[in-house]
Short mmCIF file of C-alpha atoms (C1' of nucleotides) in Angstrom, two decimals:
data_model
loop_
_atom_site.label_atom_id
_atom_site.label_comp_id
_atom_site.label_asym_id
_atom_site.label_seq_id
_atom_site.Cartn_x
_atom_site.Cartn_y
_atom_site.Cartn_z
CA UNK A 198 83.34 93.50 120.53
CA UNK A 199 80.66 95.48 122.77
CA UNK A 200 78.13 93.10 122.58
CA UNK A 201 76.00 95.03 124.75
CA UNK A 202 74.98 98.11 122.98
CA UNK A 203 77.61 100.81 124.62
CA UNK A 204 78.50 103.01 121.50
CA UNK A 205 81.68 101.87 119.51
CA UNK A 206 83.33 105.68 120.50
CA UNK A 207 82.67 108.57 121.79
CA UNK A 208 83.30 112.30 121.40
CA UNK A 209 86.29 113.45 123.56
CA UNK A 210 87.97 116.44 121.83
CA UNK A 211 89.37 117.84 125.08
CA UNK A 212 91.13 114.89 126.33
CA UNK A 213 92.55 113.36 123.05
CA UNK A 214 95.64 114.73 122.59
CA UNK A 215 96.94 114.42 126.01
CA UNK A 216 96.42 110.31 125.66
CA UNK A 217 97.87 110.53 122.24
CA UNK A 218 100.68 112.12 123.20
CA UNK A 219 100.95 109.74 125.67
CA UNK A 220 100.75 106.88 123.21
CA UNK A 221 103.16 108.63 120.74
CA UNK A 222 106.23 109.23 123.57
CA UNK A 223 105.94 105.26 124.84
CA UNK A 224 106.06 103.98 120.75
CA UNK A 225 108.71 106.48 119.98
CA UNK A 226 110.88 106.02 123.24
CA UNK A 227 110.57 102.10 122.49
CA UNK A 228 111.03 102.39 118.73
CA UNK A 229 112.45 105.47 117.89
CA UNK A 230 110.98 108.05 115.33
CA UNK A 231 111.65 105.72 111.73
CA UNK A 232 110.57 102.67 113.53
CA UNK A 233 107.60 103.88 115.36
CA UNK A 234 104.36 103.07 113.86
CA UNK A 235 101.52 105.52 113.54
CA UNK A 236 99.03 102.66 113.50
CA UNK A 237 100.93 101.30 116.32
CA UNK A 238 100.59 104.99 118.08
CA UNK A 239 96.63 104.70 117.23
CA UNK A 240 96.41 101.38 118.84
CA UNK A 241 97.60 102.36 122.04
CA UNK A 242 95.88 105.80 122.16
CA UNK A 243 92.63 103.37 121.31
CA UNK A 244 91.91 105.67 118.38
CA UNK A 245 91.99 105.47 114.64
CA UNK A 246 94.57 106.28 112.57
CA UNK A 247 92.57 109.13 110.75
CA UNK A 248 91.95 110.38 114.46
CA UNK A 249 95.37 111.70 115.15
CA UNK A 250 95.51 113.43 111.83
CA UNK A 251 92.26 115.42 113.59
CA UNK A 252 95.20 116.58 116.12
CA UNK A 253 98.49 116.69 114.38
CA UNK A 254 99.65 117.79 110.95
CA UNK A 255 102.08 115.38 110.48
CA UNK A 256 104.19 112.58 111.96
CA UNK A 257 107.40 114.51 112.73
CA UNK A 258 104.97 117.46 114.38
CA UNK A 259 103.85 114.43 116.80
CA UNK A 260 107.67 113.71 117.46
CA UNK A 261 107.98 117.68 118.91
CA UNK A 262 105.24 117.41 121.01
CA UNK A 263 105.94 114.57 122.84
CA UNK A 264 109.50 115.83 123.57
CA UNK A 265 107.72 119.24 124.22
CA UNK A 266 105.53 117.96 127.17
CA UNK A 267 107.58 115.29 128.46
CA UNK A 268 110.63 117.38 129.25
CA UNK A 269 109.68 120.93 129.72
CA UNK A 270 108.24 120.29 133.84
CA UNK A 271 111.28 118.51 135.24
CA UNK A 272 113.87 121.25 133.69
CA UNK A 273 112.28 124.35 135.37
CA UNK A 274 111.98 122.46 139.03
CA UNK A 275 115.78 121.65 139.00
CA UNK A 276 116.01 125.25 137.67
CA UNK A 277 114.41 126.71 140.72
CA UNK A 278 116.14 124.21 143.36
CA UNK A 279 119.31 125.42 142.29
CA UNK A 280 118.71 129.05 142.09
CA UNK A 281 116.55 128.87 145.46
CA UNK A 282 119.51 127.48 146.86
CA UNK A 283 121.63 129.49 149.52
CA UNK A 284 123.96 127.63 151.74
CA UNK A 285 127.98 126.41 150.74
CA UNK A 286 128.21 124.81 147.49
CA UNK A 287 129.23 121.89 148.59
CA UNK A 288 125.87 121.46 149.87
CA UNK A 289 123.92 122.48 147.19
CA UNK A 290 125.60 119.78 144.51
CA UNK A 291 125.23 117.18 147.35
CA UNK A 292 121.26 118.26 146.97
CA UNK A 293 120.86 118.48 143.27
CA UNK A 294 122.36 115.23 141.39
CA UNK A 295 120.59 113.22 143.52
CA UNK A 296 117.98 115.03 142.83
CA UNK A 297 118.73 115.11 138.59
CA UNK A 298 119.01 111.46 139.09
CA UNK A 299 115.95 110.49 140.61
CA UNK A 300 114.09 112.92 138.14
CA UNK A 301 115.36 111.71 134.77
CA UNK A 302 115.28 108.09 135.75
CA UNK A 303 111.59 108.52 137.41
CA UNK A 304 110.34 110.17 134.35
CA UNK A 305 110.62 108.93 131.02
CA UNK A 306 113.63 111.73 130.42
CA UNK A 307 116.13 108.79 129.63
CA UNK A 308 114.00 107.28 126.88
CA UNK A 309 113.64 111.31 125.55
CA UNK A 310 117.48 111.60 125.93
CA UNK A 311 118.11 108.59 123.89
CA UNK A 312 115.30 109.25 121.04
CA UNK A 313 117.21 112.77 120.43
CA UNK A 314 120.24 111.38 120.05
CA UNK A 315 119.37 108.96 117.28
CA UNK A 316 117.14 111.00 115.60
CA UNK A 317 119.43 114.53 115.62
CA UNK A 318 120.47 114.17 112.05
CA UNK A 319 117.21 113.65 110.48
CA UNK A 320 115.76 116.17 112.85
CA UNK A 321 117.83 118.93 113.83
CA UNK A 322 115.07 120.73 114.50
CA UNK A 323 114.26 118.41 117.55
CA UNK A 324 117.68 118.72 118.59
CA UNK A 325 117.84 122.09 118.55
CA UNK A 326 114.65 122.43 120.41
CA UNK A 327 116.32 120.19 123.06
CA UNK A 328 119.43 122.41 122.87
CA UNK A 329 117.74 125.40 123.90
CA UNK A 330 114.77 124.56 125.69
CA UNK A 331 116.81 122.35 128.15
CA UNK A 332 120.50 121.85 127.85
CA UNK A 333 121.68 125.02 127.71
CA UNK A 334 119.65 126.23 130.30
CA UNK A 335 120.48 123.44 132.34
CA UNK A 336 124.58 124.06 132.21
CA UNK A 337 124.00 127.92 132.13
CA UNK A 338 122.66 127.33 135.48
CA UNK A 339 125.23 124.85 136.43
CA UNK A 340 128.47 127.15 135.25
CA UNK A 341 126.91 130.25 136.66
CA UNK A 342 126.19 128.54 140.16
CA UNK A 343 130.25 127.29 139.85
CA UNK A 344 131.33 130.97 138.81
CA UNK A 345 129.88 132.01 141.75
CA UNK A 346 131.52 129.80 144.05
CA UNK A 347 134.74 130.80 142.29
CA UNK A 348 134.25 134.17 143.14
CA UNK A 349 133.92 132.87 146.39
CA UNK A 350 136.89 130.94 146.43
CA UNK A 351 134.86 128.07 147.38
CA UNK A 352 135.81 126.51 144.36
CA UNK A 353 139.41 125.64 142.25
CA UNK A 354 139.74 127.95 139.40
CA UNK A 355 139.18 126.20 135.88
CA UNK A 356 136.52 126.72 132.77
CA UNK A 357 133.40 126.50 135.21
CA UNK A 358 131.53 124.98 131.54
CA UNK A 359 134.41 121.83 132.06
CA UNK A 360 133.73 121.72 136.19
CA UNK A 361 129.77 121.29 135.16
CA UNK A 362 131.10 118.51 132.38
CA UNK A 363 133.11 116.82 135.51
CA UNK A 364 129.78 117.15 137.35
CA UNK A 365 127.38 115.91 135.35
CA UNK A 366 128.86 113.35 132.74
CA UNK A 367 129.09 110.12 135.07
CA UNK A 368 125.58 110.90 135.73
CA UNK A 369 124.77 110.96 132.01
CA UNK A 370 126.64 108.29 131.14
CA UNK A 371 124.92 105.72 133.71
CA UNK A 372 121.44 107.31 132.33
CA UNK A 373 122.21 106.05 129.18
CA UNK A 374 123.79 103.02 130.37
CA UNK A 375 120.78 101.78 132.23
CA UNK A 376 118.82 102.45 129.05
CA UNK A 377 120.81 101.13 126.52
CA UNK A 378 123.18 98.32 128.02
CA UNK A 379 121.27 97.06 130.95
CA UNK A 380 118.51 95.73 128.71
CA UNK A 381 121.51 93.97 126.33
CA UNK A 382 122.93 92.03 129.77
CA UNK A 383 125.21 94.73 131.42
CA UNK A 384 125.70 95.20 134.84
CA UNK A 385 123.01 96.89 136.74
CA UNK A 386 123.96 100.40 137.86
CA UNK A 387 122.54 102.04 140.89
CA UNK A 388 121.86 105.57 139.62
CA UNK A 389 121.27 106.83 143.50
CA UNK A 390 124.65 105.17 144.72
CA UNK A 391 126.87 105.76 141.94
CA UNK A 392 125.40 109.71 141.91
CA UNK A 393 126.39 109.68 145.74
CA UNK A 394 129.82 108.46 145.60
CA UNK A 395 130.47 110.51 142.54
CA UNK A 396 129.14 113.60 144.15
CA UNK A 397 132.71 113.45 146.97
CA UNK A 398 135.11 112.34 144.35
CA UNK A 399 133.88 115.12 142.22
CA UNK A 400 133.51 117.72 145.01
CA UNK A 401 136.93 116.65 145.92
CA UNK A 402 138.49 117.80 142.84
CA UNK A 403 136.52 120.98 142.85
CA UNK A 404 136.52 122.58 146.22
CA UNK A 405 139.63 124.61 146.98
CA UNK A 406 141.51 122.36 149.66
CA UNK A 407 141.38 124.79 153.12
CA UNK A 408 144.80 123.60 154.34
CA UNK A 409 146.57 123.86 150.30
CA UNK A 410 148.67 126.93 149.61
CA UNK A 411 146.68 127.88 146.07
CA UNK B 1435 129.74 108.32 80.70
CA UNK B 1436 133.02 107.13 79.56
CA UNK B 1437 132.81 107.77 75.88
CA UNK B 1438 136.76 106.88 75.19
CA UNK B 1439 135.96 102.81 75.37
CA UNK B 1440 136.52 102.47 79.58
CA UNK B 1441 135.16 99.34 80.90
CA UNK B 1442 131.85 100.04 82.65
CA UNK B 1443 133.25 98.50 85.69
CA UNK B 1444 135.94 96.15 86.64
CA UNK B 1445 136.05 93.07 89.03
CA UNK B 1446 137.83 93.67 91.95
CA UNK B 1447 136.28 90.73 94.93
CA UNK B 1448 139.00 91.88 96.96
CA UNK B 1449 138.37 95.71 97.50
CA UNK B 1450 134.42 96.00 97.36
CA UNK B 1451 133.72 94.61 100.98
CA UNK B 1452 136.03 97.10 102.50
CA UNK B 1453 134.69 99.98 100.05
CA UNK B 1454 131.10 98.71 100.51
CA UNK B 1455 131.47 98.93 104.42
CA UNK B 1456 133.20 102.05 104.43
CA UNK B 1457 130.68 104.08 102.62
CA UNK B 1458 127.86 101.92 105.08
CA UNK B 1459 129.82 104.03 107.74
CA UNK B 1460 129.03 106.94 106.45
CA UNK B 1461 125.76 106.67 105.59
CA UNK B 1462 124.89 105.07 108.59
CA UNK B 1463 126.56 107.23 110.82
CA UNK B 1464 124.76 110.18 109.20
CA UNK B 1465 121.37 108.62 108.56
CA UNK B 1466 120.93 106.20 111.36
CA UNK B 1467 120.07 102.60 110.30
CA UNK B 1468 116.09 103.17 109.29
CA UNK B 1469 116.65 106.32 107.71
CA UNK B 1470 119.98 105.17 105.37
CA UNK B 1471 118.95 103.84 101.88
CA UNK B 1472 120.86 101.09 100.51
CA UNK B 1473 120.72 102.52 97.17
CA UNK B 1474 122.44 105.41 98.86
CA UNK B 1475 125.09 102.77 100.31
CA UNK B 1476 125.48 101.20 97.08
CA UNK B 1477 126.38 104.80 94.86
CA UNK B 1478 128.84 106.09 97.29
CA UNK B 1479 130.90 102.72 97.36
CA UNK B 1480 130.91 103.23 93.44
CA UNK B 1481 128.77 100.12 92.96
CA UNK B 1482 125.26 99.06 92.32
CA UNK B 1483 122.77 97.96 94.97
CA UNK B 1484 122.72 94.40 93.44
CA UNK B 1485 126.45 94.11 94.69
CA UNK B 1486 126.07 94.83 98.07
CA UNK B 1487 124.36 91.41 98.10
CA UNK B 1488 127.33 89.46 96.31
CA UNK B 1489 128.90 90.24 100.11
CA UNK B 1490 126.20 90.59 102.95
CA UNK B 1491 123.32 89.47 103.31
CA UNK B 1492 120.96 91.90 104.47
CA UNK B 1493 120.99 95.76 105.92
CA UNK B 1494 121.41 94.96 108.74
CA UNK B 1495 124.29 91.97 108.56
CA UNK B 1496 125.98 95.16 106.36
CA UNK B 1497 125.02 97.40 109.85
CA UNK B 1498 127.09 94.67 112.13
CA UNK B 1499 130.57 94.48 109.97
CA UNK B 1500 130.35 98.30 109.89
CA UNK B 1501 130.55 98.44 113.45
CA UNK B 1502 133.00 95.56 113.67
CA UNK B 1503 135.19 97.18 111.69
CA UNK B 1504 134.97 100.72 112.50
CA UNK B 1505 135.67 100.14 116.42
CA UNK B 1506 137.86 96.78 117.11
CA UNK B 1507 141.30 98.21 116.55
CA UNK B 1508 140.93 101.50 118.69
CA UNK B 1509 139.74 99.37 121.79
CA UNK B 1510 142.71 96.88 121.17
CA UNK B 1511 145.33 99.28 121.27
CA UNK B 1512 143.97 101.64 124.49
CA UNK B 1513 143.41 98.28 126.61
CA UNK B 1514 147.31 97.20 125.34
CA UNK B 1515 148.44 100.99 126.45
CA UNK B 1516 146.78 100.72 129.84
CA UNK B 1517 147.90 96.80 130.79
CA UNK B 1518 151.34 98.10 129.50
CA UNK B 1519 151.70 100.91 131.79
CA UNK B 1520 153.84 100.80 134.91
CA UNK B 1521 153.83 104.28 136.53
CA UNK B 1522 151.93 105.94 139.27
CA UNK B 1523 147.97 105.80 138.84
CA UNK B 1524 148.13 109.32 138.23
CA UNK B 1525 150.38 109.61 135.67
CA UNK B 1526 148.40 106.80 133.93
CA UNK B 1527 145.35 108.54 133.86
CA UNK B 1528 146.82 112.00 132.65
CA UNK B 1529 148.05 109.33 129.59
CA UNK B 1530 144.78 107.90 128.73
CA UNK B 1531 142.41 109.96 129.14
CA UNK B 1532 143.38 112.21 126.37
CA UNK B 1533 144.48 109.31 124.22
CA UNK B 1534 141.20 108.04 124.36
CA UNK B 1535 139.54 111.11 123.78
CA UNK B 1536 141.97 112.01 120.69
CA UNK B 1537 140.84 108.17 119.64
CA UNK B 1538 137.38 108.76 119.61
CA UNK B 1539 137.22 112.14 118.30
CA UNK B 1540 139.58 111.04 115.47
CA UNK B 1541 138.18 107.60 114.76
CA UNK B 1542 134.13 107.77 113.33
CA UNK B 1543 133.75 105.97 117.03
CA UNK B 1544 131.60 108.66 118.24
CA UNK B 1545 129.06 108.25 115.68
CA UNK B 1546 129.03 105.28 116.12
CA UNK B 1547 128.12 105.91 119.81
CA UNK B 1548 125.33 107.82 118.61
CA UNK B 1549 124.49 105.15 116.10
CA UNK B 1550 124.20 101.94 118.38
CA UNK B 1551 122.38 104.55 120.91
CA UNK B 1552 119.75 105.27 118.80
CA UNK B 1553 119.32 102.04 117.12
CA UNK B 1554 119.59 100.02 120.46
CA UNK B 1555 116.11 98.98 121.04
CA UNK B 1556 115.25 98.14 117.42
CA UNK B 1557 118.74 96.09 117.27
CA UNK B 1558 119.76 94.86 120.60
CA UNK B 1559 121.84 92.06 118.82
CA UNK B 1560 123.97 95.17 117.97
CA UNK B 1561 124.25 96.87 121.55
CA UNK B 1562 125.07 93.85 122.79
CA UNK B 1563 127.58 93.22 120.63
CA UNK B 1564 128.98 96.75 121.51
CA UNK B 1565 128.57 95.98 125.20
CA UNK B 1566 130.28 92.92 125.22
CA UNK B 1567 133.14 93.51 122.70
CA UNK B 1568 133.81 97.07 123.36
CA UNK B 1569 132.07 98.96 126.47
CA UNK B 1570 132.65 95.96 128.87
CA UNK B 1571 135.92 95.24 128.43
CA UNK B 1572 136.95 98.75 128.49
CA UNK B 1573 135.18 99.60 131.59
CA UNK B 1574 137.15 96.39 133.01
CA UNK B 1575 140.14 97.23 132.25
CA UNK B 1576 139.67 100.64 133.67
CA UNK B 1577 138.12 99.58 136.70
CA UNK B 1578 141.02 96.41 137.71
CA UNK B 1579 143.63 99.85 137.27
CA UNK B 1580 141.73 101.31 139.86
CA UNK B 1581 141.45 98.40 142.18
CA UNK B 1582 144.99 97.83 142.34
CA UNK B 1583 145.77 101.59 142.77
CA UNK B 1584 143.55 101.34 145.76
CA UNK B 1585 144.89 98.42 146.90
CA UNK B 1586 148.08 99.87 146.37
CA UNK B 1587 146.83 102.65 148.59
CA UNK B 1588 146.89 105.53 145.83
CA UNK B 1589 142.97 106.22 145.28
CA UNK B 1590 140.63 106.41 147.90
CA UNK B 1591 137.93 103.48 148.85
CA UNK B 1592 134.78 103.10 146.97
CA UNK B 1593 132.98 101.21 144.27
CA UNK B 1594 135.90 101.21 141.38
CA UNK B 1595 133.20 101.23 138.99
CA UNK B 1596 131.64 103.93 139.52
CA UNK B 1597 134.95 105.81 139.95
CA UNK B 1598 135.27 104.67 136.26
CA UNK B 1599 132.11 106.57 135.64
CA UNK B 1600 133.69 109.50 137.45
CA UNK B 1601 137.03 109.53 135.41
CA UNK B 1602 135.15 108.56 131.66
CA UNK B 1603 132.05 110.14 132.31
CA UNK B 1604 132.28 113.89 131.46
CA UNK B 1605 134.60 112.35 128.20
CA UNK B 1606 131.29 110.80 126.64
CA UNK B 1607 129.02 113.98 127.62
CA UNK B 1608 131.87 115.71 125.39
CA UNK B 1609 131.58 113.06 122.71
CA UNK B 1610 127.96 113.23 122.46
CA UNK B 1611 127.56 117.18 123.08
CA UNK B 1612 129.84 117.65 119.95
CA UNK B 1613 128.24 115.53 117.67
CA UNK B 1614 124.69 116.04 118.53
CA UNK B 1615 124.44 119.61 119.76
CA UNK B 1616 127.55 121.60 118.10
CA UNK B 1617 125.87 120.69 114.79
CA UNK B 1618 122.27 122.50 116.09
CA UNK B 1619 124.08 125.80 117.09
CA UNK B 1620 125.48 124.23 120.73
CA UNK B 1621 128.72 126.40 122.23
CA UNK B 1622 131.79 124.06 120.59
CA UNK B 1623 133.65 122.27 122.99
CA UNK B 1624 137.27 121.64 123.17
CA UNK B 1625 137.74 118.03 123.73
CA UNK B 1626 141.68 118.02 124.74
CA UNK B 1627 140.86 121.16 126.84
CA UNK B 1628 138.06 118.94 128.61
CA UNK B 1629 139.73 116.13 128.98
CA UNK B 1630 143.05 117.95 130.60
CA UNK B 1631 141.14 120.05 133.09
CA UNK B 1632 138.93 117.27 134.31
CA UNK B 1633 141.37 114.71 134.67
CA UNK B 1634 142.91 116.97 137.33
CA UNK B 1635 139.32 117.45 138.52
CA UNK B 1636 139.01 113.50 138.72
CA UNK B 1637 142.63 112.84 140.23
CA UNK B 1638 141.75 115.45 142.88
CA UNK B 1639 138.90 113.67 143.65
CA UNK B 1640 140.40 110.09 143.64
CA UNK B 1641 143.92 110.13 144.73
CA UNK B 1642 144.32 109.50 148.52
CA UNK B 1643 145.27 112.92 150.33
CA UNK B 1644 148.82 112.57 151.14
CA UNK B 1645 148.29 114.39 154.30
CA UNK B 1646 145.01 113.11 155.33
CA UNK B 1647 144.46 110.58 158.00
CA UNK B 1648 142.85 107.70 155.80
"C1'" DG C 1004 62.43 113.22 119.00
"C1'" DC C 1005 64.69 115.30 115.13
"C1'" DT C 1006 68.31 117.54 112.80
"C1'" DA C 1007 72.76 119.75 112.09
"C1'" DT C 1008 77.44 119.39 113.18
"C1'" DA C 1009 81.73 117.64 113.61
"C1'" DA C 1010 84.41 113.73 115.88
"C1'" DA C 1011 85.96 109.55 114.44
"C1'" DT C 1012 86.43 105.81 111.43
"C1'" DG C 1013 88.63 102.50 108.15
"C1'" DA C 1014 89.27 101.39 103.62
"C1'" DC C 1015 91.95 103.26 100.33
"C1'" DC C 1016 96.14 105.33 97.60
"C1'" DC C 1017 100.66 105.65 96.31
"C1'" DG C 1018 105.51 106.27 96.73
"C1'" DC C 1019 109.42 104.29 98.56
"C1'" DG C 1020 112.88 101.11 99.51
"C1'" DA C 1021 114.55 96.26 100.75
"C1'" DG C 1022 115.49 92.40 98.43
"C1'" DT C 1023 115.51 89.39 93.70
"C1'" DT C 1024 116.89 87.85 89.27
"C1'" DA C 1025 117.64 87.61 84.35
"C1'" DT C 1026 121.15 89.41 81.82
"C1'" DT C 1027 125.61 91.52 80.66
"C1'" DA C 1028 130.45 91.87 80.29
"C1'" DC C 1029 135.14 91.59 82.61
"C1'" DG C 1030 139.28 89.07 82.67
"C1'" DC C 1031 141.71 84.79 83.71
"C1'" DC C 1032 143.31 80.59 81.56
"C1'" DT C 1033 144.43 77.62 78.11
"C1'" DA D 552 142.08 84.42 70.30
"C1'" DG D 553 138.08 82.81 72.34
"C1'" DG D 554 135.51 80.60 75.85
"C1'" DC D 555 134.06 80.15 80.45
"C1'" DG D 556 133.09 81.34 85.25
"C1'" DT D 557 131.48 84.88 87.84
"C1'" DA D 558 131.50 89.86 89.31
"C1'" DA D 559 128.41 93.24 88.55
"C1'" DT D 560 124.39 95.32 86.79
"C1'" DA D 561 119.62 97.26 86.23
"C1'" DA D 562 115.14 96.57 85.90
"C1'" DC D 563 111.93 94.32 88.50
"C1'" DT D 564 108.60 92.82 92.58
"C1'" DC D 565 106.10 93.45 96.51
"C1'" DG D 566 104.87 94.69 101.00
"C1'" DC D 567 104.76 98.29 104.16
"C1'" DG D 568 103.48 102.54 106.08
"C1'" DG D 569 102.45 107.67 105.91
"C1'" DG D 570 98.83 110.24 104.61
"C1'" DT D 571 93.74 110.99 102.63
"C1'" DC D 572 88.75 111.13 102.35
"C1'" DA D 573 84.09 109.57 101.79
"C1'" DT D 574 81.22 107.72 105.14
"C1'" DT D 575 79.40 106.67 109.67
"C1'" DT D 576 77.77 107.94 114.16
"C1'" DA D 577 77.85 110.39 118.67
"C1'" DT D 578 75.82 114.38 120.63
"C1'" DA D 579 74.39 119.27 121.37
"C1'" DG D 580 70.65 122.29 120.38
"C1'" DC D 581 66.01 123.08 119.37
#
DNA sequence: GCTATAAATGACCCGCGAGTTATTACGCCT
DNA sequence: AGGCGTAATAACTCGCGGGTCATTTATAGC
C-alpha cells in the first residue's frame, strides 16, 4: 500500500537470511516444524515465499539453521565460565545454574528445547545435531568438573554423569514447565528462586559432609 | 487374501475402540500428532480409515482418549502408594522414586511426555488436560508429603515445591534423555541406577542434619 | 540515462491426507 | 432360512501447503 512511490522491495542479499532465520525460529518455536507455515515464515520475514527458496534448499534445511544459530553462542559461554572457574566447587555450581537459568530462559533456548523434543523422531538428524553440538558437551563439562572435585574429595563418590543428572534436572524440568504448563494455567515457577534453593539441597547431597566418617 | 471363504471382516463394536486407540498410541507416540496419518492409524488397528469414524470424531478427539487412556491408571495407583504410606519420609522416597521411574519407563508414559511436549502449543486443550489430570495432582501429592515431613521436622525449610523439583527433576531429564537422545547415538542411561543414586543425592540434601543446630 | 544482472515476486502445480458417503456384507433374531 | 439393522469398507472430495518458475523490478556499471 505505498501510495507514495517508495519501491515495493528492495535488494538486500546480505541481510536476508539473518531476518529469515529470525522469522523461521519464532513460527517454529510457536508451531513446531509440521505446523509451521512457510508462508507464515515469509510473512513475518516481510518476504515472499519464492524469496526464502533464494536462501534455503528446503524446509527441514531452514529447521537446522535456526537451531544452528540460536543455540550455538549461549553453550560455549557457560563452557568457558565453568572451565575458567577456580575456587571450591561449591562455589562454582552456586555461580553456574543461576547462570544456565537466566540464559536459557532469556534466550529463546526453551522454545529450541521443546521444538527438538517433538520433532526428534521425524528428524533425528536435528536431534542428533543437538546431541552433539550441545548436550554432550554440556554434561562432559559438568561430569568432568564433578570428577575433579571427587578427586578432591570435595565431593561424595557416585557416577559423576548421575551427580550432573541430580544437578541439572529440576532446572530442566521447570524450563519446560514454564513453557509448556504455565501457558495451560499452572502455577508460575520462579526459575531464579527455585534454581537457588535447589542449588543447597543439591550441594547438600553432594559435598562430602567435613564432620561424617566416609 | 483369504482364498479358503474367511469373512473379510467381522463385527466386533466392543474391541475396535480399544484396538483403534492402542495402535493411535503408537503411531502417535512415534510420529507426533501432525506427522501420524490416519490411514496409518487405521491399518495397524486391522481396520479401515472409514471405521475410525464409527468411534471418534476427529484426529484429534482420537489424540485425547489416547492420552486418557494410556496415563490415568499409572497416576492412580502411585498417588494411592504415597497417601498409603506410613514410614519415615526417607524411606518413602527410596519407595517411590524408583516405582515411578519403573512406571514410566514401563508404561508408553514417556512418550507420551514427549508427545504432549511437542504438541503443546498447537493443542493446549491437551496440555492442559495433562496438567490438570496428571502433572498437578502428582506434584501435589508430592509436595503435601513434604510439608508434613517438614512440619514433622524431618526435611529442612524451604519452598516444598521446588524441593519436588529437586527430588523428580533429574527422573524426567532421564525420561526424556532416553527417549530422545539414546535413539540419536546419546550414552544409554540406566534409569534404576539414576534413580537409586540420586535419591540418596536428594535425601542428603533434604533431610534435616541430625546433628546440626536447625 | 541505458542496459545487463540477479533479487524478489506471486501465481501456479500437484501430491497428500483429513474427512465423507454410497455401498457391501456380517450376524443376530425370529 | 432369510431378512434386517448396522459394522465396516473403499473409493471419493477437497482444501491446504511445500515447492516451482516465468515474470517483474531494483540497482550496479558503463
Amino acid at each position: 500500500m505505498s501510495v507514495a512511490g517508495g519501491p515495493k522491495w528492495r535488494r538486500r542479499k546480505e541481510a536476508r537470511p539473518g531476518e529469515i532465520v529470525a522469522a523461521a525460529f519464532a513460527v517454529f518455536a510457536e508451531k513446531g516444524f509440521a505446523a509451521a507455515r512457510l508462508d507464515e515464515i515469509a510473512a513475518r520475514a516481510g518476504v515472499s515465499k519464492g524469496a526464502l527458496y533464494l536462501y534455503f534448499e528446503t524446509k527441514e534445511e531452514l529447521f537446522h539453521a535456526v537451531v544452528r544459530d540460536a543455540v550455538a553462542p549461549n553453550v560455549a559461554q557457560v563452557r568457558a565460565a565453568a572451565e575458567a572457574f577456580e575456587g571450591p566447587f561449591a562455589d562454582l555450581v552456586r555461580a553456574l545454574l543461576p547462570m544456565m537459568a537466566a540464559r536459557i530462559a532469556g534466550s529463546g533456548a526453551a522454545k529450541v528445547v521443546k521444538m527438538v523434543i517433538g520433532e526428534s523422531r521425524n528428524f533425528p538428524a536435528l536431534a542428533q545435531h543437538w546431541h552433539d553440538e550441545v548436550v554432550a558437551p554440556t554434561l562432559s563439562v559438568l561430569s568432568g568438573l564433578i570428577e575433579r572435585a571427587q578427586a578432591r574429595g570435595e565431593v561424595r563418590p557416585g557416577d559423576p554423569r548421575v551427580h550432573a543428572f541430580s544437578l541439572v534436572g529440576p532446572l530442566m524440568l521447570g524450563v519446560l514447565w514454564r513453557e509448556v504448563l504455565e501457558p495451560v494455567g499452572g502455577a508460575p515457577v520462579d526459575l531464579q528462586a527455585l534454581a537457588a534453593q535447589h542449588v543447597e539441597t543439591a550441594l547438600g547431597g553432594l559435598l562430602a559432609r567435613e564432620g561424617a566418617a566416609a
